[in-house]
Amino acid sequence: MFAGSLVTAAMVRVETQRDDALALGDEEFRALHAATARPLWAYLAAAGGDPALADDLLQE
């Protein structure tokens, strides 16, 4: 029982650390969006054949 509690606590710590590492701040998110939105929209429009659908899929 005690070992199970230690494993559970370790798993929670690892998950929290992973989530913290993957989290983006506002500035990082804006930079990512600025760098990827246009090419992603172009891909979605070409793949789907519908610019309006690409707009819907890429809503901010």
XYZ file of C-alpha atoms in Angstrom:
60
model
C 0.000 0.000 0.000
C 2.758 2.442 0.957
C 4.739 1.741 -2.230
C 1.624 2.425 -4.281
C 1.303 5.843 -2.658
C 4.915 6.645 -3.534
C 4.381 5.614 -7.138
C 1.224 7.709 -7.362
C 2.997 10.739 -5.879
C 5.898 10.319 -8.310
C 3.507 10.071 -11.252
C 1.752 13.273 -10.183
C 5.101 15.095 -9.930
C 6.187 13.907 -13.379
C 2.848 14.910 -14.905
C 3.012 18.354 -13.289
C 6.570 18.890 -14.504
C 5.578 17.829 -18.018
C 2.607 20.183 -18.045
C 4.783 23.055 -16.806
C 7.362 22.340 -19.509
C 4.693 22.331 -22.224
C 2.927 25.473 -21.031
C 3.426 28.613 -23.103
C 3.202 32.123 -21.781
C 1.233 34.781 -23.639
C 4.255 36.114 -25.518
C 5.441 32.632 -26.517
C 1.971 31.715 -27.738
C 1.711 34.924 -29.780
C 5.107 34.235 -31.346
C 4.115 30.650 -32.176
C 0.812 31.809 -33.645
C 2.491 34.551 -35.696
C 4.993 32.067 -37.103
C 2.543 29.281 -37.959
C -0.935 30.717 -38.596
C -0.455 31.793 -42.208
C 1.220 28.581 -43.449
C -1.268 26.466 -41.516
C -4.198 28.399 -43.014
C -2.732 27.920 -46.514
C -2.425 24.183 -45.916
C -5.966 23.905 -44.545
C -7.400 25.900 -47.451
C -5.544 23.795 -50.021
C -6.274 20.454 -48.365
C -9.929 21.223 -47.722
C -10.541 23.238 -50.870
C -12.553 25.782 -48.881
C -11.010 29.016 -47.556
C -14.029 29.667 -45.315
C -13.559 26.260 -43.703
C -9.866 27.037 -43.210
C -10.910 30.250 -41.448
C -13.236 28.299 -39.167
C -10.616 25.671 -38.363
C -7.952 28.260 -37.583
C -10.000 30.533 -35.366
C -7.908 32.320 -32.802
